[in-house]
mmCIF file of C-alpha atoms in Angstrom:
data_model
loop_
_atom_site.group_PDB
_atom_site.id
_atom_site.type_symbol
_atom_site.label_atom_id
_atom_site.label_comp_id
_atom_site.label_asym_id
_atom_site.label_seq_id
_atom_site.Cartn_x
_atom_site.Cartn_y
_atom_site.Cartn_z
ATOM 1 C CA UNK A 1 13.972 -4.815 -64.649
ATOM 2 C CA UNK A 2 16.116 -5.419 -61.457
ATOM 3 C CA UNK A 3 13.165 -5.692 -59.853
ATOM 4 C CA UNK A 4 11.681 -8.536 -62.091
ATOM 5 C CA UNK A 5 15.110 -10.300 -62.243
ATOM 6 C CA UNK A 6 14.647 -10.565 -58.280
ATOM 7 C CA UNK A 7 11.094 -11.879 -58.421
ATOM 8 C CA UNK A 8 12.577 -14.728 -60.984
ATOM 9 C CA UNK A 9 15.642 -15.532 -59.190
ATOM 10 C CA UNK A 10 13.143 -15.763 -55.777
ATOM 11 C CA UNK A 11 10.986 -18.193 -57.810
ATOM 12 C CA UNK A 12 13.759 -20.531 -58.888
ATOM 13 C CA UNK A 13 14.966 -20.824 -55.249
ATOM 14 C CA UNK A 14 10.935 -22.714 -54.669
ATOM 15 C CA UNK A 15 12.651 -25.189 -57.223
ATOM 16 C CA UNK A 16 16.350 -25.427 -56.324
ATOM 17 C CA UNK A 17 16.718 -24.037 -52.982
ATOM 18 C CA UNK A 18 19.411 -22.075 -54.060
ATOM 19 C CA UNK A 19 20.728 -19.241 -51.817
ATOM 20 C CA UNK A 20 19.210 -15.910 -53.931
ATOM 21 C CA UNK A 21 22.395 -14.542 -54.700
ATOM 22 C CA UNK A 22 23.368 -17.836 -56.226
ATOM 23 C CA UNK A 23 20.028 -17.922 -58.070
ATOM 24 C CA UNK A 24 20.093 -14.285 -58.972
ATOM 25 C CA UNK A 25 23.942 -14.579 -60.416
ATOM 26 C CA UNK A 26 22.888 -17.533 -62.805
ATOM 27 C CA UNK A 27 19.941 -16.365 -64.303
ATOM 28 C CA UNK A 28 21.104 -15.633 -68.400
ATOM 29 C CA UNK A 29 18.862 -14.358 -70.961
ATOM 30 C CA UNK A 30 20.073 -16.455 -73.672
ATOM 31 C CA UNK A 31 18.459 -19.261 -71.221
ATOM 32 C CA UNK A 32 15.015 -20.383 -69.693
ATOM 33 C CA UNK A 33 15.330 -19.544 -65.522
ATOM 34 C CA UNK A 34 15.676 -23.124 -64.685
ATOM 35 C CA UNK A 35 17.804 -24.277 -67.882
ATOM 36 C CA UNK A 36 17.516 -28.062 -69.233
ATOM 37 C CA UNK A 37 20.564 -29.633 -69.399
ATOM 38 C CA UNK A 38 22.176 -28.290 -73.312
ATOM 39 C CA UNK A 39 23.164 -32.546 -74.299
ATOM 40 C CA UNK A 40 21.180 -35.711 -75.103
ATOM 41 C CA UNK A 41 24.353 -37.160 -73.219
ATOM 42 C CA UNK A 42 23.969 -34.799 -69.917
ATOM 43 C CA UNK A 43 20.413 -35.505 -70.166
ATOM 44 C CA UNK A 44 20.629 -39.254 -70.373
ATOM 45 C CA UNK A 45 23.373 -39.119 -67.375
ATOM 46 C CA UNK A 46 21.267 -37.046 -65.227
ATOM 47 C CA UNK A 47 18.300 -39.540 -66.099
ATOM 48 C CA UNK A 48 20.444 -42.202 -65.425
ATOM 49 C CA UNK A 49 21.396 -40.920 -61.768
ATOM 50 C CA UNK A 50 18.433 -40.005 -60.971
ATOM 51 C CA UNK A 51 17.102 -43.762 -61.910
ATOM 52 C CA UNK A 52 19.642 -44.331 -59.086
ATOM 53 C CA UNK A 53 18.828 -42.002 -56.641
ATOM 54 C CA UNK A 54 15.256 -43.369 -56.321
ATOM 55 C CA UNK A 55 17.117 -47.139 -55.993
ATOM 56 C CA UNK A 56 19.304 -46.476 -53.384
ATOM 57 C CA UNK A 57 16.974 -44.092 -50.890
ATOM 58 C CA UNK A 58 16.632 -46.389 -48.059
ATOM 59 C CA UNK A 59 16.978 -44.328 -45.089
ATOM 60 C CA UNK A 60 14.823 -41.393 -43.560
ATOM 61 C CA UNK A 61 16.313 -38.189 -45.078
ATOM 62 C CA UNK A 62 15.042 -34.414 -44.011
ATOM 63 C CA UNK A 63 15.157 -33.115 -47.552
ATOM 64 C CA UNK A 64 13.856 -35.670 -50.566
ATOM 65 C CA UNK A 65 16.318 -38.095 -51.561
ATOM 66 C CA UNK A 66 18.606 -36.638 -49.649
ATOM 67 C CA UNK A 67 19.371 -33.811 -51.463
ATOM 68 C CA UNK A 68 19.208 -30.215 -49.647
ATOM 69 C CA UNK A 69 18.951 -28.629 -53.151
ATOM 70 C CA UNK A 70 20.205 -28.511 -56.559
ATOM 71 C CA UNK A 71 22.163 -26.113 -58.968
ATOM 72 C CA UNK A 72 21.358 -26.549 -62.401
ATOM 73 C CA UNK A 73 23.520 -25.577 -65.020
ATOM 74 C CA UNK A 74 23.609 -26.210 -69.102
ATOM 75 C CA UNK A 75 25.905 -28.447 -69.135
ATOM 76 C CA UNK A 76 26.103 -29.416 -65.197
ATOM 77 C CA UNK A 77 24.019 -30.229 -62.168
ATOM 78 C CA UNK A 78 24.872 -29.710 -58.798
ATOM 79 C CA UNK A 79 23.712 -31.895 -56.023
ATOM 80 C CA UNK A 80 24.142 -30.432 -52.028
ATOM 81 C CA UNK A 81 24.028 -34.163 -50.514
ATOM 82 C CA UNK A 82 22.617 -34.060 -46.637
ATOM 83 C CA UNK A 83 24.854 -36.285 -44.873
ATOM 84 C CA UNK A 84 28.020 -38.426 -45.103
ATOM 85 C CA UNK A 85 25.444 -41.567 -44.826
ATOM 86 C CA UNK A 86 23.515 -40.467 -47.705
ATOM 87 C CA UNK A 87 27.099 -39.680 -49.674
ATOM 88 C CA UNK A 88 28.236 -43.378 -49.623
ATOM 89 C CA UNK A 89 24.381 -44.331 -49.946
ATOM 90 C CA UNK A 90 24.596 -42.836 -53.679
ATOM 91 C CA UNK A 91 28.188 -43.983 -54.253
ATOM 92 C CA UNK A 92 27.735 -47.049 -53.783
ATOM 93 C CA UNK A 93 25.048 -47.001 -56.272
ATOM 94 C CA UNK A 94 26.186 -44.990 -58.749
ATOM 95 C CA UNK A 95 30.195 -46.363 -58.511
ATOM 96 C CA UNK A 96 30.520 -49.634 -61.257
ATOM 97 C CA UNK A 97 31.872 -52.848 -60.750
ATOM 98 C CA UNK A 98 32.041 -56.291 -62.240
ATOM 99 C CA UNK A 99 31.846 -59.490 -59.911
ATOM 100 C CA UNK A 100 34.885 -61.952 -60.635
ATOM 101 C CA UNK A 101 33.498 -63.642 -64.063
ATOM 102 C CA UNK A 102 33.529 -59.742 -65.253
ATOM 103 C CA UNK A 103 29.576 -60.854 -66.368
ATOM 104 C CA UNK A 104 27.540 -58.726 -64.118
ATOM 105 C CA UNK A 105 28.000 -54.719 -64.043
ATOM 106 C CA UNK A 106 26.677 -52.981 -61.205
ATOM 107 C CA UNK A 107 26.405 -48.963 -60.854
ATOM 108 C CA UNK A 108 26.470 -46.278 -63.885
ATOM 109 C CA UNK A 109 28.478 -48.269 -66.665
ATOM 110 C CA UNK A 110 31.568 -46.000 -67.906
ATOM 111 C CA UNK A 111 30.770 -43.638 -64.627
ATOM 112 C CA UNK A 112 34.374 -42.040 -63.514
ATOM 113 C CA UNK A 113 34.989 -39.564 -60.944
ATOM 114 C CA UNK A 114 36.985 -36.450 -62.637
ATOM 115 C CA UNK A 115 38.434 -34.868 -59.499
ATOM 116 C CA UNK A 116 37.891 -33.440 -55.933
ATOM 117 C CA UNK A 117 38.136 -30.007 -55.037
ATOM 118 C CA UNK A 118 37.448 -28.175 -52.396
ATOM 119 C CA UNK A 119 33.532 -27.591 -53.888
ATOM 120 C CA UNK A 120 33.227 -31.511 -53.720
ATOM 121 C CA UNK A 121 33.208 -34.805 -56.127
ATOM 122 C CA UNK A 122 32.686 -34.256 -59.702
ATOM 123 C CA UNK A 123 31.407 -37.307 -61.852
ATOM 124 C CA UNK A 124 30.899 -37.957 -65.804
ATOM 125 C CA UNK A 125 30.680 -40.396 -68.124
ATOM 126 C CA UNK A 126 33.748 -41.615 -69.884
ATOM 127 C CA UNK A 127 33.778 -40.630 -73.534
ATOM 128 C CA UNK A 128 31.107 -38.141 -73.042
ATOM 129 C CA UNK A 129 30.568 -34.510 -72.251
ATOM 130 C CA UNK A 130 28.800 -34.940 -69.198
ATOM 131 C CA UNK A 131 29.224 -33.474 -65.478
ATOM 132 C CA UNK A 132 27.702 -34.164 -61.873
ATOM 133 C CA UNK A 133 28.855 -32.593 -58.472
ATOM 134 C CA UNK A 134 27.941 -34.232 -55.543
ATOM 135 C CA UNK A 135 28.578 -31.377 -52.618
ATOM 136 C CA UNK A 136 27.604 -30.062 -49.457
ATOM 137 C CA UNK A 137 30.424 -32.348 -47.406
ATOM 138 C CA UNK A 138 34.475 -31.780 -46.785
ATOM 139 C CA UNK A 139 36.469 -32.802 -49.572
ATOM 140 C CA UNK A 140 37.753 -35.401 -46.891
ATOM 141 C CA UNK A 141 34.241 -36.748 -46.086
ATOM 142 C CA UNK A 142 33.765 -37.743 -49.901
ATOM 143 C CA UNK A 143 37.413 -39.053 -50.505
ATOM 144 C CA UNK A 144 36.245 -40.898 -46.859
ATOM 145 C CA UNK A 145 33.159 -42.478 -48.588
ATOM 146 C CA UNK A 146 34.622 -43.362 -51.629
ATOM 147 C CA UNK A 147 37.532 -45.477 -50.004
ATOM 148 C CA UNK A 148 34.527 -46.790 -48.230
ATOM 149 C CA UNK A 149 32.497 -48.200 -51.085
ATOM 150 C CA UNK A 150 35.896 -49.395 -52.887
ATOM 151 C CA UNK A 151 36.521 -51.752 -49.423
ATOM 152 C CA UNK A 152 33.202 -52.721 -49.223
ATOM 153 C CA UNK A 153 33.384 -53.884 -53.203
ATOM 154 C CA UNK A 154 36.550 -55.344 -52.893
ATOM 155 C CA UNK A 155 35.398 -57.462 -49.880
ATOM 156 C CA UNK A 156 32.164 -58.760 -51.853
ATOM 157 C CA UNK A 157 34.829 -60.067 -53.821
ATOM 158 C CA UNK A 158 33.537 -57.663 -56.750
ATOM 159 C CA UNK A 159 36.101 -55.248 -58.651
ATOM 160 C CA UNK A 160 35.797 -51.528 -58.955
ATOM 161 C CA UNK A 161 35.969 -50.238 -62.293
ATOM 162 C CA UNK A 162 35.848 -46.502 -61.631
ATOM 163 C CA UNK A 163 39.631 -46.211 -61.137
ATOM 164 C CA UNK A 164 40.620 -47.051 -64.475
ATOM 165 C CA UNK A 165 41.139 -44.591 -66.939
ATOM 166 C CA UNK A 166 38.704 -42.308 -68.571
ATOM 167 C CA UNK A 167 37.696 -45.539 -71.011
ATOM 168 C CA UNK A 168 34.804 -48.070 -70.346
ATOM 169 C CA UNK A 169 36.185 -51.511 -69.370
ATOM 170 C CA UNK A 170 35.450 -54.445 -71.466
ATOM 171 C CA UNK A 171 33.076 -55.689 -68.903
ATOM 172 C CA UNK A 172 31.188 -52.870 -69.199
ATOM 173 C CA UNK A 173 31.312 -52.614 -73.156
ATOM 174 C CA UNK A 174 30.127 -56.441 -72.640
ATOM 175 C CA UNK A 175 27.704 -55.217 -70.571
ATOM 176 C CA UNK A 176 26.042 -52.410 -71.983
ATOM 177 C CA UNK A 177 25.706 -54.089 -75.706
ATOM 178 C CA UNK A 178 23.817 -57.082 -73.692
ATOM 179 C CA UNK A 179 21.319 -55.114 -71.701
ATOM 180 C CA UNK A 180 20.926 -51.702 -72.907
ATOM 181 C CA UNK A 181 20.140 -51.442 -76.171
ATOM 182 C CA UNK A 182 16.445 -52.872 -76.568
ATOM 183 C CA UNK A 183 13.270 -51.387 -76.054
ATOM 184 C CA UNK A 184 13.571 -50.745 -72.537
ATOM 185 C CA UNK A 185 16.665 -48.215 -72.862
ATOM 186 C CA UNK A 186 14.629 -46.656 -75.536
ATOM 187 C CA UNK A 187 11.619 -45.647 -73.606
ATOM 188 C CA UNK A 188 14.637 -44.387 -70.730
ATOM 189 C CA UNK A 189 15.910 -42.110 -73.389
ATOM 190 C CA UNK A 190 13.051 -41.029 -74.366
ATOM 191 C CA UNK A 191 11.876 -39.643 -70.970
ATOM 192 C CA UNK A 192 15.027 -38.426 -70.496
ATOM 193 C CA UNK A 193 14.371 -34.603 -70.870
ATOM 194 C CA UNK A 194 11.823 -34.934 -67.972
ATOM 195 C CA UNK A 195 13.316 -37.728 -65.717
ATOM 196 C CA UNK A 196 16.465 -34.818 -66.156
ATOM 197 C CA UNK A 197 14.204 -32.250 -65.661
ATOM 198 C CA UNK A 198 12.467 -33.455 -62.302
ATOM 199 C CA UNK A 199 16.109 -33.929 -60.759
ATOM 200 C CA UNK A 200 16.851 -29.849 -61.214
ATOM 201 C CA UNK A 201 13.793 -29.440 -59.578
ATOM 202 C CA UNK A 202 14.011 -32.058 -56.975
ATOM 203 C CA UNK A 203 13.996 -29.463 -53.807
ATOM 204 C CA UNK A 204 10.227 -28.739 -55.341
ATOM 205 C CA UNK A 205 9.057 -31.688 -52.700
ATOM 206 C CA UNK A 206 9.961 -30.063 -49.571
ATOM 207 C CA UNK A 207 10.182 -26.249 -50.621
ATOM 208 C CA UNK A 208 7.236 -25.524 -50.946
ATOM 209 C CA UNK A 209 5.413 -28.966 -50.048
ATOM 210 C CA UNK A 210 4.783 -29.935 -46.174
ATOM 211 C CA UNK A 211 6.211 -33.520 -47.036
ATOM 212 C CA UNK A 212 7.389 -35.676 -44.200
ATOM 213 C CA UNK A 213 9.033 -37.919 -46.270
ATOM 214 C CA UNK A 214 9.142 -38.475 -50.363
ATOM 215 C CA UNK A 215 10.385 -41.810 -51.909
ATOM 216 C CA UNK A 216 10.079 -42.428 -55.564
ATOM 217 C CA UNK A 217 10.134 -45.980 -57.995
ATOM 218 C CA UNK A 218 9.847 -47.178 -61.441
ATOM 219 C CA UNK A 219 6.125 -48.490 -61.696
ATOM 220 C CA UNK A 220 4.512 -50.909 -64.195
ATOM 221 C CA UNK A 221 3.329 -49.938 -67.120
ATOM 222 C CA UNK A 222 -0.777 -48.639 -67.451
ATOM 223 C CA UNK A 223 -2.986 -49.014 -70.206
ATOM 224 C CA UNK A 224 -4.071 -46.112 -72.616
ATOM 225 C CA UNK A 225 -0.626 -46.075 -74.142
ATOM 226 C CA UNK A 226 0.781 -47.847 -77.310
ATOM 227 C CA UNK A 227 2.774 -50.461 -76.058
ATOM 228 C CA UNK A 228 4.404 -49.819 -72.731
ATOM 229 C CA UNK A 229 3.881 -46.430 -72.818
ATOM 230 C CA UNK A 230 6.516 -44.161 -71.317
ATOM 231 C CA UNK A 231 8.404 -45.184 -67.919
ATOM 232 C CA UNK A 232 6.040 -44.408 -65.237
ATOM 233 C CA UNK A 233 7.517 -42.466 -62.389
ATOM 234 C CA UNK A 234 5.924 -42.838 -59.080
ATOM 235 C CA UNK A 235 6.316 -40.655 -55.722
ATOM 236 C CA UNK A 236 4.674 -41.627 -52.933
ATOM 237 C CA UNK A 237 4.146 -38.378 -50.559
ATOM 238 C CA UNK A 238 3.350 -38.575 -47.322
ATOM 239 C CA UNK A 239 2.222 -35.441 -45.376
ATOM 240 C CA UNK A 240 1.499 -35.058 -41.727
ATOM 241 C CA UNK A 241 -1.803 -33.540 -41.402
ATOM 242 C CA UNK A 242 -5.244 -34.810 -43.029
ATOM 243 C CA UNK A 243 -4.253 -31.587 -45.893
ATOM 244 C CA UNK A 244 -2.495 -32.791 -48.750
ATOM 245 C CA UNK A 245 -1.781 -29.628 -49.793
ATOM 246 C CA UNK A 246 -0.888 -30.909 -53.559
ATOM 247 C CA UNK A 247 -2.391 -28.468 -55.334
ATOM 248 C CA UNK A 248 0.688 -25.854 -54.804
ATOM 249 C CA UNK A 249 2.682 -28.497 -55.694
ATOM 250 C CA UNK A 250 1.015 -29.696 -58.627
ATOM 251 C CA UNK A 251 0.703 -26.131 -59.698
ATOM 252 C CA UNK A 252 4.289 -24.984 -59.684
ATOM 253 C CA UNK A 253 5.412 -28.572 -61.043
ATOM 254 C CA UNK A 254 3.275 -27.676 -64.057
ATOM 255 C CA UNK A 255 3.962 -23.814 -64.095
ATOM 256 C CA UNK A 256 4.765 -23.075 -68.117
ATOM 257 C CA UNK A 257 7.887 -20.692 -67.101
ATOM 258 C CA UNK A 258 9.204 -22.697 -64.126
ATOM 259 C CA UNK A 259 7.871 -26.382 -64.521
ATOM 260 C CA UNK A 260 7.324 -29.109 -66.868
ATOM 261 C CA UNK A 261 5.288 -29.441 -69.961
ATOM 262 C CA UNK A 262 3.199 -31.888 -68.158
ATOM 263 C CA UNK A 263 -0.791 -31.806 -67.299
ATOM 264 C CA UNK A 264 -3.205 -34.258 -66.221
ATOM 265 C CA UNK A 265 -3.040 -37.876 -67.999
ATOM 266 C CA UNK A 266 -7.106 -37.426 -68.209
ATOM 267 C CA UNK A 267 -6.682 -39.842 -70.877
ATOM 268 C CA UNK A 268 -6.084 -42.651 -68.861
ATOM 269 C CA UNK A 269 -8.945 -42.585 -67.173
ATOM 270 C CA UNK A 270 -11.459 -42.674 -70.560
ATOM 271 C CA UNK A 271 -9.021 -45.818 -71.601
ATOM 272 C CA UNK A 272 -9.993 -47.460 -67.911
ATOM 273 C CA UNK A 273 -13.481 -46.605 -67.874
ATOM 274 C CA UNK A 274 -13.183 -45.009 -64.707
ATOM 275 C CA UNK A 275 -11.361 -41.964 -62.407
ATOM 276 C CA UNK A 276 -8.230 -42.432 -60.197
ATOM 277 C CA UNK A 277 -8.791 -42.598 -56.735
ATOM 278 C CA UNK A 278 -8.630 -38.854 -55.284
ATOM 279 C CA UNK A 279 -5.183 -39.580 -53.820
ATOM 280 C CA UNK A 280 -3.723 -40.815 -56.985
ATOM 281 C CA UNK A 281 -2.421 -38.026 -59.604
ATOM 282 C CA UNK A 282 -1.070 -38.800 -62.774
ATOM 283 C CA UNK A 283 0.673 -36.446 -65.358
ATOM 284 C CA UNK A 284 2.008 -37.103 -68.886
ATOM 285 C CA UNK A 285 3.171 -34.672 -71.732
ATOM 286 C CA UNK A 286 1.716 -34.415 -75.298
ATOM 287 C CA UNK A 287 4.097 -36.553 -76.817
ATOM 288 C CA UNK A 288 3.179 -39.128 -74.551
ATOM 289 C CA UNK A 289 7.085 -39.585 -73.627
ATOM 290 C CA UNK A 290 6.786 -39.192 -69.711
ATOM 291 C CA UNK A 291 4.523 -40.167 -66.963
ATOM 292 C CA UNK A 292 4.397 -39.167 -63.116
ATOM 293 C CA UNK A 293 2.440 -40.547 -60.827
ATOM 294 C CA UNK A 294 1.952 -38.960 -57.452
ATOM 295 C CA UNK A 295 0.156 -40.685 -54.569
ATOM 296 C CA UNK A 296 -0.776 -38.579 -51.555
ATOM 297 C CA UNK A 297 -1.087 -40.566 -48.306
ATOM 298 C CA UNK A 298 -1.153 -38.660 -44.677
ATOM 299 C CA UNK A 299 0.872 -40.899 -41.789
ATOM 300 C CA UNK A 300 1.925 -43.122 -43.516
ATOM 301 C CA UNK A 301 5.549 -43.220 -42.466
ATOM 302 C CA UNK A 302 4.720 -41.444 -39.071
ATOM 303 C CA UNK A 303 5.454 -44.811 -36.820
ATOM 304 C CA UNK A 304 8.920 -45.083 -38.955
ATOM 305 C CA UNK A 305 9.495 -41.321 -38.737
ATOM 306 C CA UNK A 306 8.452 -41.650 -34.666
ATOM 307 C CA UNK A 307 11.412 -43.831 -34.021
ATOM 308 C CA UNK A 308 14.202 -41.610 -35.567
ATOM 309 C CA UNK A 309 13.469 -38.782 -33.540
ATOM 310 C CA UNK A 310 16.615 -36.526 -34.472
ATOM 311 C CA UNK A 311 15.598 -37.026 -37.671
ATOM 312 C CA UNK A 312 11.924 -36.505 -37.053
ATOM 313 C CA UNK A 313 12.695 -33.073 -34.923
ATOM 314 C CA UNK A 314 14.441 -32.024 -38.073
ATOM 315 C CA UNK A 315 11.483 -32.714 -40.570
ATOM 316 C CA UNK A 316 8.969 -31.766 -38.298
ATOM 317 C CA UNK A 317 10.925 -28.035 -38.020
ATOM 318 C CA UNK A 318 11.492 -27.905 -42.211
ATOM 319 C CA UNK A 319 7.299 -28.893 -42.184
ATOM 320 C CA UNK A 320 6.420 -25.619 -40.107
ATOM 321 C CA UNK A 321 8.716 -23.566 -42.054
ATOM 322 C CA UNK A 322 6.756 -24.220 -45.125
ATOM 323 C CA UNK A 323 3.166 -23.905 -43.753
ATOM 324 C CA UNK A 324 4.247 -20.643 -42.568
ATOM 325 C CA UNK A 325 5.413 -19.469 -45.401
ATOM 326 C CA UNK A 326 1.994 -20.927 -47.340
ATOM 327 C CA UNK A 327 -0.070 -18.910 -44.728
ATOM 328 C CA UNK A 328 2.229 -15.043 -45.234
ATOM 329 C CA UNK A 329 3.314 -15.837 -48.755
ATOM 330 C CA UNK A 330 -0.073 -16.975 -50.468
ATOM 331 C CA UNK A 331 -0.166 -13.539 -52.549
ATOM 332 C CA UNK A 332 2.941 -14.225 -54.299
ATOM 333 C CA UNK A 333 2.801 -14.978 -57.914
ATOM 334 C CA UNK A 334 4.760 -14.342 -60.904
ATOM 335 C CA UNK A 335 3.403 -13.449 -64.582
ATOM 336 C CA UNK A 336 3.330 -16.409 -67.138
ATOM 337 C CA UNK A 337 5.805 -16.515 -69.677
ATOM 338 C CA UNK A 338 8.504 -14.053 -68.026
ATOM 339 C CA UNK A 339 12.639 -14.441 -68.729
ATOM 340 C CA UNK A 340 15.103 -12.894 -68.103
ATOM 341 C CA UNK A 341 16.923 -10.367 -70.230
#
């Protein structure tokens, strides 16, 4: 049993990047070995910031979005931010405010920041049970980019709303029962177990995948759907080398212990009358409630990646790491349908 415990807690490390020991101490086996977050409200925040996260990636980053890995828990999620640049990247997304007239609301409306500690910045939604830890910085470096995105807000002549107390503003209430409460925010909520889901597996991209770089967007909707059709989640992945190497990807993404109940949106095809290009993968879930789309290019960001070269030396070093490990570790596998107990 110790044995098998080991083998699980090896296999959620592909997915979070976890330390072992970390991985090892939070396997439960009241509790799948990646669990989904418990709450419709934690998984509709976690959604939410991860709606973000793909908004406000704008700069090369060695690990995807950012994030160096992830520690899921039922009713929390951990996220080990890179840098200091990438900190006030996300905070300034993520942090509301209202302009003067109090009639637009940028950021996560009702979005507070609970405390600091020396583990880093937790956030949550006022009036809800929800939690987010940004870490992987000095306590310093986060109060640092905080004051940072409150000076830049207040000099755009906009007001910050997160240092109020643990109640939405009016502007926000305003805000909310304006925008988000039509169709649109439906379909969000939806998806919301997966969108969720994807973010506690986020380190996926460049554990096990040779990535260069990974960036992510909202796409249009397709047809073969009633109506819109779920939100449709696209990643754009860019390898170095003429080997996409997807398919280890694609399989662990889908694994039925590990992964997501997702598998190959062959249905889409039959609607359009005819196949996806071989560099376009799409995957959706039986209740039709989720869509990803990957699309697999090779150099695409190499002239981009070329000119950020302590960057690039970084990426290029986390790239061998992971081919090496596909060449000595292609005889690992774990049985189907294994937990912990």
């Amino acid at each position: 049993m110790r044995n098998l415990l080991s083998r699980i807690a090896e296999r959620r490390c592909c997915y979070t990047n976890e330390s072992f020991e970390k991985a090892r101490a939070s396997l439960r086996s009241d509790q799948a070995p990646i669990p989904p977050a418990r709450s419709r409200e934690q998984r509709n925040f976690e959604a939410a910031i991860f709606d973000e996260l793909l908004k406000c990636h704008h700069r090369l980053t060695e690990y995807t979005f950012g994030l160096r890995r992830v520690h899921p828990l039922p009713d929390s999620l951990e996220l080990e931010v890179e840098s200091e640049e990438r900190a006030q990247d996300m905070l300034s997304r993520f942090l509301p405010a209202c302009d003067e007239a109090g009639e637009e609301v940028s950021g996560l409306l009702g979005l507070r920041v609970t405390k600091y500690t020396t583990r880093g910045i937790e956030l949550h939604v006022a009036g809800q049970q929800t939690s987010l830890w940004l870490t992987g910085l000095p306590p310093a470096t986060w109060q640092r980019a905080e004051r940072g995105v409150r000076d830049s807000t207040q000099a755009a002549g906009w007001q910050p709303l997160w240092r109020r107390t643990y109640t939405w503003s009016r502007q926000e209430l305003a805000f909310e029962a304006r925008w988000n409460t039509g169709e649109w925010n439906r379909q969000m909520h939806a998806g919301a177990w997966y969108t969720s889901g994807l973010l506690r597996r986020i380190p996926l991209f460049h554990r096990v995948s040779p990535a260069q770089a990974v960036t992510g967007y909202k796409g249009l909707p397709v047809l073969g759907y009633d109506g819109f059709g779920p939100v449709r989640w696209v990643f754009e992945i860019d390898f170095s080398d003429t080997r996409h190497h997807a398919d280890r990807l694609v399989d662990m993404l889908t694994d039925r212990t590990f992964g997501l109940p997702l598998a190959p949106a062959l249905h889409l095809e039959e609607s359009q009358g005819s196949p996806l290009p071989p560099n376009i993968l799409r995957f959706d879930d039986a209740e039709r409630t989720a869509l990803l789309e990957m699309r697999l290019s090779t150099g695409m960001y190499r002239s981009y990646i070329d000119q950020h070269p302590e960057a690039a030396g970084r990426i290029r070093d986390r790239v061998t790491a992971v081919l090496a490990k596909h060449e000595t570790n292609s005889r690992y596998r774990v049985p189907d349908r294994i937990a912990p107990s």
